[in-house]
mmCIF file of C-alpha atoms in Angstrom:
data_model
loop_
_atom_site.group_PDB
_atom_site.id
_atom_site.type_symbol
_atom_site.label_atom_id
_atom_site.label_comp_id
_atom_site.label_asym_id
_atom_site.label_seq_id
_atom_site.Cartn_x
_atom_site.Cartn_y
_atom_site.Cartn_z
ATOM 1 C CA MET E 1216 13.777 -2.569 -9.879
ATOM 2 C CA PHE E 1217 13.608 1.419 -9.497
ATOM 3 C CA ASP E 1218 15.169 2.445 -12.420
ATOM 4 C CA ARG E 1219 13.539 1.068 -14.255
ATOM 5 C CA LEU E 1220 10.400 2.964 -11.518
ATOM 6 C CA ILE E 1221 12.022 5.779 -12.085
ATOM 7 C CA GLU E 1222 11.580 5.507 -15.497
ATOM 8 C CA LEU E 1223 8.241 4.957 -16.063
ATOM 9 C CA LEU E 1224 7.705 8.312 -13.618
ATOM 10 C CA LYS E 1225 10.095 10.470 -15.902
ATOM 11 C CA SER E 1226 8.505 9.356 -19.041
ATOM 12 C CA GLY E 1227 4.716 11.340 -18.125
ATOM 13 C CA GLU E 1228 3.924 14.106 -16.896
ATOM 14 C CA PRO E 1229 5.230 14.998 -13.672
ATOM 15 C CA ARG E 1230 3.256 13.070 -10.957
ATOM 16 C CA LYS E 1231 2.680 15.414 -7.610
ATOM 17 C CA LEU E 1232 3.718 13.662 -4.272
ATOM 18 C CA VAL E 1233 2.103 15.022 -1.028
ATOM 19 C CA PHE E 1234 3.802 14.215 2.536
ATOM 20 C CA THR E 1235 2.106 14.597 5.130
ATOM 21 C CA GLU E 1236 4.692 14.914 6.836
ATOM 22 C CA GLY E 1237 6.897 17.763 5.797
ATOM 23 C CA HIS E 1238 8.777 19.264 8.902
ATOM 24 C CA ASP E 1239 10.429 15.401 9.768
ATOM 25 C CA ALA E 1240 13.558 15.525 9.000
ATOM 26 C CA ARG E 1241 13.535 12.097 7.126
ATOM 27 C CA ILE E 1242 10.646 13.698 5.077
ATOM 28 C CA LEU E 1243 12.555 16.449 3.946
ATOM 29 C CA GLU E 1244 15.535 14.065 3.042
ATOM 30 C CA ALA E 1245 13.558 12.008 0.507
ATOM 31 C CA ALA E 1246 11.893 14.971 -0.618
ATOM 32 C CA ALA E 1247 15.218 17.056 -1.461
ATOM 33 C CA ARG E 1248 16.900 14.028 -3.088
ATOM 34 C CA LEU E 1249 13.397 13.634 -5.186
ATOM 35 C CA LYS E 1250 13.590 17.200 -6.224
ATOM 36 C CA ARG E 1251 16.971 17.142 -7.379
ATOM 37 C CA GLU E 1252 16.739 14.067 -9.203
ATOM 38 C CA GLY E 1253 13.630 15.330 -11.269
ATOM 39 C CA ILE E 1254 11.228 12.084 -10.459
ATOM 40 C CA LEU E 1255 8.784 13.558 -9.461
ATOM 41 C CA THR E 1256 7.129 16.871 -7.323
ATOM 42 C CA PRO E 1257 7.069 16.688 -4.495
ATOM 43 C CA ILE E 1258 4.064 19.018 -2.036
ATOM 44 C CA LEU E 1259 5.211 18.971 1.716
ATOM 45 C CA ILE E 1260 2.326 20.012 5.156
ATOM 46 C CA GLY E 1261 4.083 22.173 7.649
ATOM 47 C CA ARG E 1262 4.209 25.684 9.112
ATOM 48 C CA VAL E 1263 5.713 27.202 6.185
ATOM 49 C CA GLU E 1264 8.480 28.120 8.618
ATOM 50 C CA THR E 1265 8.834 25.427 10.960
ATOM 51 C CA VAL E 1266 8.924 23.236 7.621
ATOM 52 C CA ARG E 1267 12.759 26.006 5.718
ATOM 53 C CA ALA E 1268 13.439 25.850 9.495
ATOM 54 C CA LYS E 1269 13.739 22.170 9.981
ATOM 55 C CA ALA E 1270 15.224 21.971 5.522
ATOM 56 C CA ALA E 1271 17.756 24.947 6.664
ATOM 57 C CA GLU E 1272 18.426 22.941 10.091
ATOM 58 C CA GLY E 1273 19.247 19.968 7.736
ATOM 59 C CA GLY E 1274 21.140 21.106 5.137
ATOM 60 C CA PHE E 1275 18.350 19.800 2.578
ATOM 61 C CA ASP E 1276 17.746 22.123 -0.697
ATOM 62 C CA ILE E 1277 14.001 22.653 -1.002
ATOM 63 C CA ASP E 1278 13.944 25.775 -2.801
ATOM 64 C CA GLY E 1279 11.026 26.046 -4.880
ATOM 65 C CA LEU E 1280 8.780 22.979 -3.236
ATOM 66 C CA GLU E 1281 5.234 23.445 -2.348
ATOM 67 C CA ILE E 1282 4.865 24.117 1.426
ATOM 68 C CA LEU E 1283 0.706 24.068 2.210
ATOM 69 C CA ASP E 1284 -0.761 24.673 5.565
ATOM 70 C CA PRO E 1285 -3.726 23.931 6.247
ATOM 71 C CA GLU E 1286 -3.867 27.045 9.234
ATOM 72 C CA THR E 1287 -3.723 29.348 5.439
ATOM 73 C CA TYR E 1288 -5.245 26.694 2.902
ATOM 74 C CA PRO E 1289 -7.238 29.473 1.139
ATOM 75 C CA GLU E 1290 -9.179 26.817 -0.453
ATOM 76 C CA MET E 1291 -9.876 25.581 3.175
ATOM 77 C CA ASP E 1292 -13.790 26.506 2.800
ATOM 78 C CA ALA E 1293 -14.164 24.805 -0.894
ATOM 79 C CA MET E 1294 -12.529 21.786 1.333
ATOM 80 C CA VAL E 1295 -14.283 21.708 4.006
ATOM 81 C CA ALA E 1296 -17.518 22.018 2.269
ATOM 82 C CA ARG E 1297 -16.522 18.804 -0.101
ATOM 83 C CA MET E 1298 -15.980 16.496 2.886
ATOM 84 C CA VAL E 1299 -19.077 17.796 4.320
ATOM 85 C CA GLU E 1300 -20.389 16.124 0.665
ATOM 86 C CA LEU E 1301 -18.879 12.755 0.979
ATOM 87 C CA ARG E 1302 -19.192 11.544 4.440
ATOM 88 C CA LYS E 1303 -22.401 12.444 3.949
ATOM 89 C CA GLY E 1304 -24.531 13.428 8.269
ATOM 90 C CA LYS E 1305 -21.771 11.765 9.022
ATOM 91 C CA MET E 1306 -19.051 14.439 9.779
ATOM 92 C CA THR E 1307 -20.388 18.355 10.860
ATOM 93 C CA ALA E 1308 -18.932 21.225 8.632
ATOM 94 C CA ASP E 1309 -16.566 21.888 12.597
ATOM 95 C CA ASP E 1310 -16.059 18.141 12.332
ATOM 96 C CA CYS E 1311 -14.750 18.188 9.068
ATOM 97 C CA HIS E 1312 -12.269 21.508 9.628
ATOM 98 C CA ALA E 1313 -10.559 20.545 12.984
ATOM 99 C CA ASN E 1314 -9.731 17.229 11.015
ATOM 100 C CA LEU E 1315 -9.237 19.340 7.562
ATOM 101 C CA ARG E 1316 -6.329 20.922 10.347
ATOM 102 C CA LYS E 1317 -4.589 17.505 10.018
ATOM 103 C CA GLY E 1318 -1.592 16.375 7.295
ATOM 104 C CA ASN E 1319 -3.722 13.079 7.199
ATOM 105 C CA TYR E 1320 -6.739 14.031 6.398
ATOM 106 C CA PHE E 1321 -5.467 17.746 4.109
ATOM 107 C CA GLY E 1322 -3.188 15.476 2.210
ATOM 108 C CA THR E 1323 -6.184 12.820 2.124
ATOM 109 C CA MET E 1324 -7.747 15.665 0.720
ATOM 110 C CA LEU E 1325 -6.113 17.361 -1.944
ATOM 111 C CA VAL E 1326 -5.945 13.441 -3.591
ATOM 112 C CA LYS E 1327 -9.231 13.212 -3.190
ATOM 113 C CA MET E 1328 -10.251 17.090 -5.025
ATOM 114 C CA GLY E 1329 -7.076 16.152 -7.825
ATOM 115 C CA TYR E 1330 -4.833 18.694 -6.764
ATOM 116 C CA ALA E 1331 -2.075 15.921 -6.086
ATOM 117 C CA ASP E 1332 -1.777 12.716 -7.244
ATOM 118 C CA ALA E 1333 -0.470 10.472 -4.870
ATOM 119 C CA LEU E 1334 -0.338 10.209 -0.629
ATOM 120 C CA LEU E 1335 2.938 9.707 1.256
ATOM 121 C CA GLY E 1336 1.945 9.389 5.422
ATOM 122 C CA GLY E 1337 2.987 7.764 8.644
ATOM 123 C CA ALA E 1338 6.045 8.786 8.909
ATOM 124 C CA THR E 1339 5.050 9.965 12.483
ATOM 125 C CA TYR E 1340 1.347 8.790 12.031
ATOM 126 C CA SER E 1341 0.094 5.768 13.052
ATOM 127 C CA THR E 1342 -1.320 2.846 9.693
ATOM 128 C CA ALA E 1343 -5.025 3.314 10.868
ATOM 129 C CA ASP E 1344 -4.105 7.494 11.179
ATOM 130 C CA THR E 1345 -3.524 6.773 7.435
ATOM 131 C CA VAL E 1346 -5.676 4.132 6.222
ATOM 132 C CA ARG E 1347 -8.799 6.196 7.658
ATOM 133 C CA PRO E 1348 -8.572 9.311 6.006
ATOM 134 C CA ALA E 1349 -8.181 7.322 2.368
ATOM 135 C CA LEU E 1350 -11.808 4.971 3.498
ATOM 136 C CA GLN E 1351 -12.985 7.801 5.098
ATOM 137 C CA LEU E 1352 -12.565 9.901 1.916
ATOM 138 C CA VAL E 1353 -10.621 8.399 -1.183
ATOM 139 C CA LYS E 1354 -12.382 5.026 -0.803
ATOM 140 C CA THR E 1355 -12.091 1.515 -2.262
ATOM 141 C CA LYS E 1356 -11.561 1.776 -5.951
ATOM 142 C CA PRO E 1357 -14.863 -0.193 -8.443
ATOM 143 C CA GLY E 1358 -15.216 -3.563 -7.786
ATOM 144 C CA ALA E 1359 -13.161 -3.476 -4.845
ATOM 145 C CA HIS E 1360 -14.680 -4.818 -1.338
ATOM 146 C CA LEU E 1361 -11.873 -4.357 0.612
ATOM 147 C CA VAL E 1362 -7.903 -2.209 1.409
ATOM 148 C CA SER E 1363 -4.781 -5.264 1.188
ATOM 149 C CA SER E 1364 -1.189 -4.535 1.038
ATOM 150 C CA CYS E 1365 1.490 -5.718 -0.619
ATOM 151 C CA PHE E 1366 5.809 -6.250 0.329
ATOM 152 C CA ILE E 1367 8.320 -6.538 -2.344
ATOM 153 C CA LEU E 1368 11.069 -8.724 -1.351
ATOM 154 C CA VAL E 1369 14.308 -7.688 -2.981
ATOM 155 C CA ARG E 1370 17.739 -9.595 -2.256
ATOM 156 C CA GLY E 1371 20.004 -9.206 -5.765
ATOM 157 C CA GLU E 1372 18.231 -10.094 -8.692
ATOM 158 C CA GLU E 1373 14.975 -12.194 -7.285
ATOM 159 C CA LYS E 1374 12.559 -10.362 -6.430
ATOM 160 C CA LEU E 1375 9.249 -11.814 -4.486
ATOM 161 C CA ALA E 1376 5.616 -10.288 -3.731
ATOM 162 C CA MET E 1377 3.770 -11.160 -0.032
ATOM 163 C CA GLY E 1378 0.479 -10.216 0.246
ATOM 164 C CA ASP E 1379 -1.354 -8.874 3.201
ATOM 165 C CA CYS E 1380 0.809 -8.484 5.299
ATOM 166 C CA ALA E 1381 -0.436 -5.599 6.620
ATOM 167 C CA ILE E 1382 -4.346 -4.434 7.210
ATOM 168 C CA ASN E 1383 -6.437 -7.717 7.096
ATOM 169 C CA ILE E 1384 -6.188 -8.853 10.723
ATOM 170 C CA SER E 1385 -8.329 -12.141 9.895
ATOM 171 C CA TYR E 1386 -10.754 -12.254 6.630
ATOM 172 C CA GLU E 1387 -14.777 -12.661 7.536
ATOM 173 C CA ASP E 1388 -17.871 -13.210 5.178
ATOM 174 C CA SER E 1389 -20.278 -9.566 5.196
ATOM 175 C CA ILE E 1390 -23.228 -9.535 6.611
ATOM 176 C CA ASP E 1391 -26.237 -7.849 5.479
ATOM 177 C CA LYS E 1392 -28.793 -7.280 8.070
ATOM 178 C CA ASP E 1393 -30.843 -10.191 6.779
ATOM 179 C CA GLY E 1394 -28.001 -12.121 7.507
ATOM 180 C CA ASN E 1395 -27.046 -12.850 4.263
ATOM 181 C CA VAL E 1396 -23.412 -13.182 3.157
ATOM 182 C CA THR E 1397 -22.471 -9.958 0.997
ATOM 183 C CA VAL E 1398 -18.767 -10.543 0.426
ATOM 184 C CA SER E 1399 -17.606 -14.126 1.625
ATOM 185 C CA ALA E 1400 -14.359 -14.200 2.911
ATOM 186 C CA ALA E 1401 -12.294 -16.642 0.555
ATOM 187 C CA ASP E 1402 -13.571 -14.061 -1.831
ATOM 188 C CA LYS E 1403 -11.516 -11.159 -0.157
ATOM 189 C CA LEU E 1404 -8.961 -13.162 -0.261
ATOM 190 C CA ALA E 1405 -9.456 -13.896 -3.275
ATOM 191 C CA GLU E 1406 -9.630 -10.023 -4.033
ATOM 192 C CA VAL E 1407 -6.353 -9.689 -2.189
ATOM 193 C CA ALA E 1408 -4.639 -12.376 -4.480
ATOM 194 C CA VAL E 1409 -5.230 -10.412 -7.385
ATOM 195 C CA GLU E 1410 -4.402 -7.106 -6.243
ATOM 196 C CA VAL E 1411 -1.578 -8.876 -5.373
ATOM 197 C CA ALA E 1412 -0.089 -9.932 -8.400
ATOM 198 C CA ASN E 1413 -1.633 -6.939 -10.046
ATOM 199 C CA CYS E 1414 0.984 -5.333 -8.052
ATOM 200 C CA ALA E 1415 4.104 -7.264 -8.508
ATOM 201 C CA LYS E 1416 3.403 -6.737 -12.174
ATOM 202 C CA LEU E 1417 4.231 -2.802 -11.521
ATOM 203 C CA PHE E 1418 8.161 -4.169 -10.388
ATOM 204 C CA GLY E 1419 8.378 -6.417 -13.714
ATOM 205 C CA ILE E 1420 7.492 -9.950 -11.219
ATOM 206 C CA ASP E 1421 5.552 -12.123 -13.187
ATOM 207 C CA PRO E 1422 3.389 -13.906 -10.746
ATOM 208 C CA ARG E 1423 3.142 -17.405 -10.066
ATOM 209 C CA VAL E 1424 0.643 -17.191 -6.992
ATOM 210 C CA ALA E 1425 0.707 -19.907 -4.777
ATOM 211 C CA MET E 1426 -2.186 -19.466 -2.064
ATOM 212 C CA LEU E 1427 -0.231 -20.290 1.147
ATOM 213 C CA SER E 1428 -2.046 -22.693 4.131
ATOM 214 C CA PHE E 1429 -0.049 -25.287 6.546
ATOM 215 C CA SER E 1430 -1.510 -27.612 4.283
ATOM 216 C CA THR E 1431 -0.472 -29.125 0.788
ATOM 217 C CA LYS E 1432 -4.015 -29.929 -1.281
ATOM 218 C CA GLY E 1433 -5.821 -31.312 1.383
ATOM 219 C CA SER E 1434 -3.595 -32.765 3.757
ATOM 220 C CA GLY E 1435 -4.528 -30.689 6.791
ATOM 221 C CA LYS E 1436 -7.897 -29.889 8.201
ATOM 222 C CA GLY E 1437 -9.196 -26.509 10.354
ATOM 223 C CA GLY E 1438 -8.223 -23.324 10.515
ATOM 224 C CA THR E 1439 -7.801 -21.103 7.914
ATOM 225 C CA VAL E 1440 -7.450 -24.813 5.551
ATOM 226 C CA ALA E 1441 -11.182 -24.463 3.934
ATOM 227 C CA LEU E 1442 -10.631 -20.574 3.535
ATOM 228 C CA SER E 1443 -7.914 -20.879 1.692
ATOM 229 C CA GLN E 1444 -9.161 -23.150 -1.316
ATOM 230 C CA LYS E 1445 -12.620 -21.785 -1.489
ATOM 231 C CA ALA E 1446 -10.478 -18.444 -1.986
ATOM 232 C CA THR E 1447 -7.521 -20.499 -4.862
ATOM 233 C CA GLU E 1448 -11.452 -21.119 -6.989
ATOM 234 C CA LYS E 1449 -12.750 -17.692 -6.519
ATOM 235 C CA ALA E 1450 -9.291 -15.926 -7.693
ATOM 236 C CA LYS E 1451 -9.033 -18.036 -10.447
ATOM 237 C CA GLU E 1452 -12.319 -17.521 -11.538
ATOM 238 C CA LEU E 1453 -11.353 -13.605 -11.080
ATOM 239 C CA ALA E 1454 -7.886 -14.116 -13.676
ATOM 240 C CA PRO E 1455 -8.514 -16.847 -15.231
ATOM 241 C CA ASP E 1456 -4.570 -16.088 -17.119
ATOM 242 C CA LEU E 1457 -3.163 -15.435 -13.587
ATOM 243 C CA ALA E 1458 -0.553 -18.506 -12.306
ATOM 244 C CA ILE E 1459 -2.281 -19.401 -9.713
ATOM 245 C CA ASP E 1460 -2.508 -22.127 -7.212
ATOM 246 C CA GLY E 1461 -3.085 -23.126 -3.722
ATOM 247 C CA GLU E 1462 -3.896 -24.310 -0.993
ATOM 248 C CA MET E 1463 0.349 -25.528 -0.047
ATOM 249 C CA GLN E 1464 2.586 -25.122 2.112
ATOM 250 C CA PHE E 1465 5.635 -22.998 1.832
ATOM 251 C CA ASP E 1466 8.292 -25.735 1.236
ATOM 252 C CA ALA E 1467 5.715 -26.592 -1.201
ATOM 253 C CA ALA E 1468 5.363 -23.722 -2.852
ATOM 254 C CA VAL E 1469 9.103 -22.660 -3.090
ATOM 255 C CA SER E 1470 11.284 -26.100 -3.229
ATOM 256 C CA PRO E 1471 10.741 -27.886 -7.417
ATOM 257 C CA VAL E 1472 11.146 -31.199 -5.595
ATOM 258 C CA VAL E 1473 8.979 -31.124 -2.793
ATOM 259 C CA GLY E 1474 6.352 -29.340 -4.792
ATOM 260 C CA GLN E 1475 5.880 -31.976 -7.123
ATOM 261 C CA LEU E 1476 6.133 -34.890 -4.648
ATOM 262 C CA LYS E 1477 3.090 -32.960 -3.368
ATOM 263 C CA PHE E 1478 1.633 -31.349 -5.531
ATOM 264 C CA PRO E 1479 1.986 -32.937 -8.328
ATOM 265 C CA GLY E 1480 1.726 -31.167 -11.957
ATOM 266 C CA SER E 1481 1.644 -27.952 -9.985
ATOM 267 C CA LYS E 1482 2.679 -24.878 -12.353
ATOM 268 C CA VAL E 1483 3.100 -22.955 -9.734
ATOM 269 C CA ALA E 1484 3.934 -25.463 -6.715
ATOM 270 C CA GLY E 1485 7.927 -25.254 -6.380
ATOM 271 C CA HIS E 1486 7.885 -22.253 -8.499
ATOM 272 C CA ALA E 1487 6.060 -19.455 -6.178
ATOM 273 C CA ASN E 1488 6.939 -15.653 -6.434
ATOM 274 C CA THR E 1489 3.953 -14.095 -5.141
ATOM 275 C CA PHE E 1490 2.616 -15.824 -2.239
ATOM 276 C CA ILE E 1491 -0.443 -15.119 -0.180
ATOM 277 C CA PHE E 1492 -1.361 -15.457 3.487
ATOM 278 C CA PRO E 1493 -4.119 -16.824 5.228
ATOM 279 C CA CYS E 1494 -4.534 -13.898 7.350
ATOM 280 C CA ILE E 1495 -2.229 -11.024 9.238
ATOM 281 C CA GLU E 1496 -0.233 -13.437 12.027
ATOM 282 C CA ALA E 1497 1.333 -15.634 8.997
ATOM 283 C CA GLY E 1498 2.081 -13.071 6.905
ATOM 284 C CA ASN E 1499 2.906 -10.049 8.807
ATOM 285 C CA ILE E 1500 5.992 -12.914 10.298
ATOM 286 C CA GLY E 1501 6.968 -14.649 7.024
ATOM 287 C CA TYR E 1502 7.608 -11.382 5.891
ATOM 288 C CA LYS E 1503 9.898 -10.679 9.067
ATOM 289 C CA ILE E 1504 11.492 -13.592 8.608
ATOM 290 C CA ALA E 1505 12.626 -13.285 5.164
ATOM 291 C CA GLN E 1506 13.682 -9.967 5.775
ATOM 292 C CA ARG E 1507 16.131 -10.295 9.001
ATOM 293 C CA LEU E 1508 16.681 -13.765 8.190
ATOM 294 C CA GLY E 1509 16.945 -14.172 4.065
ATOM 295 C CA GLY E 1510 18.445 -10.862 3.285
ATOM 296 C CA TYR E 1511 16.030 -9.357 1.803
ATOM 297 C CA GLU E 1512 15.092 -5.380 1.050
ATOM 298 C CA ALA E 1513 11.879 -5.189 2.063
ATOM 299 C CA TYR E 1514 9.414 -2.544 0.939
ATOM 300 C CA GLY E 1515 5.874 -1.122 1.695
ATOM 301 C CA PRO E 1516 3.655 -1.259 2.675
ATOM 302 C CA ILE E 1517 2.388 -0.825 -0.581
ATOM 303 C CA LEU E 1518 -1.964 0.074 -0.590
ATOM 304 C CA LEU E 1519 -3.892 -2.466 -2.741
ATOM 305 C CA GLY E 1520 -7.658 -1.983 -3.561
ATOM 306 C CA LEU E 1521 -7.434 2.097 -3.120
ATOM 307 C CA ASN E 1522 -8.811 4.663 -5.921
ATOM 308 C CA ALA E 1523 -5.601 6.524 -5.587
ATOM 309 C CA PRO E 1524 -1.796 5.604 -4.490
ATOM 310 C CA ILE E 1525 -1.618 5.869 -1.103
ATOM 311 C CA ASN E 1526 0.159 4.790 1.343
ATOM 312 C CA ASP E 1527 1.758 3.931 4.793
ATOM 313 C CA LEU E 1528 5.414 4.094 6.066
ATOM 314 C CA SER E 1529 7.492 3.135 9.517
ATOM 315 C CA ARG E 1530 7.292 5.233 11.618
ATOM 316 C CA GLY E 1531 11.570 3.860 11.809
ATOM 317 C CA CYS E 1532 12.009 5.100 8.227
ATOM 318 C CA ASN E 1533 14.914 6.313 7.299
ATOM 319 C CA ALA E 1534 15.280 8.702 4.653
ATOM 320 C CA ASP E 1535 16.771 6.124 1.781
ATOM 321 C CA GLU E 1536 13.147 3.958 2.540
ATOM 322 C CA VAL E 1537 11.561 7.420 2.348
ATOM 323 C CA TYR E 1538 12.812 7.931 -1.244
ATOM 324 C CA HIS E 1539 11.734 4.849 -2.649
ATOM 325 C CA MET E 1540 8.447 4.636 -0.960
ATOM 326 C CA ALA E 1541 7.812 7.088 -2.544
ATOM 327 C CA ILE E 1542 8.719 6.392 -6.471
ATOM 328 C CA ILE E 1543 6.792 3.533 -5.563
ATOM 329 C CA THR E 1544 3.685 4.772 -4.517
ATOM 330 C CA ALA E 1545 4.036 7.214 -7.093
ATOM 331 C CA ALA E 1546 4.118 4.672 -9.411
ATOM 332 C CA GLN E 1547 1.402 3.024 -9.257
ATOM 333 C CA LYS E 1548 -2.338 3.782 -11.021
#
């Protein structure tokens, strides 16, 4: 899977990827490896002396890599002015300057202003501290109503996609000041389904999407059953060529025998490889069960719906995970 992504990256112009925590040993080890293999161009954020000292301490060759320090960045005034414009009265120039001294905001603005193509953070920042600047500055892409996430699970030659397991706690209707529904919960979950399916394609998965529930084809009531049913209909409207079905239980999604018993005639039931959960509790628990008990390697969360590739690391990540997430991030469009 990664050979395919690396080949994709090496076939075009080198992609510039910002690491928001350039002083971290895990980041430095991954950046040195990416540099050595010529896969992409890392940009490290942090105090130049500190970053170089940490690299020397760990024996990581970062010679030639760009290190940007927000405290000494020559274009900071222009960056502050652009951020003030983007925040439209929600932040003063002083507020913007204070935030841009932090690696997460500074790195996000490098992407927004076109200096870099993508960003990877979260080795020391929380998910919220990575996603918040992205939402405020890079924002969602045209037509997107929310940011979501996907995990790619790999076991040997088998690959699965799961979402959303990290960002959206639940799906609620968006209502304007007059009480009108502007974006329904079902619209949001349907959008997640299509985004996760598109992400799956990047990894060579031909998506067969199961909208998961504790009910199959109306066998149960209550909870999120109606949400999954409506979202399935909406997703089919959004992507008519996508193989998607629901609502269905997990056994119906993966077992051909159970699938045809509970959902006869479905082209997805029993053969699903892309799984959409109705809430974060189910999604987060589900992918971790697959990872810990099923023996899958889990890559993610891969953020979807943003105007540029920006991803979040686990604070418990290792250098190998940073390396692989950097490749994934740079390969996103």
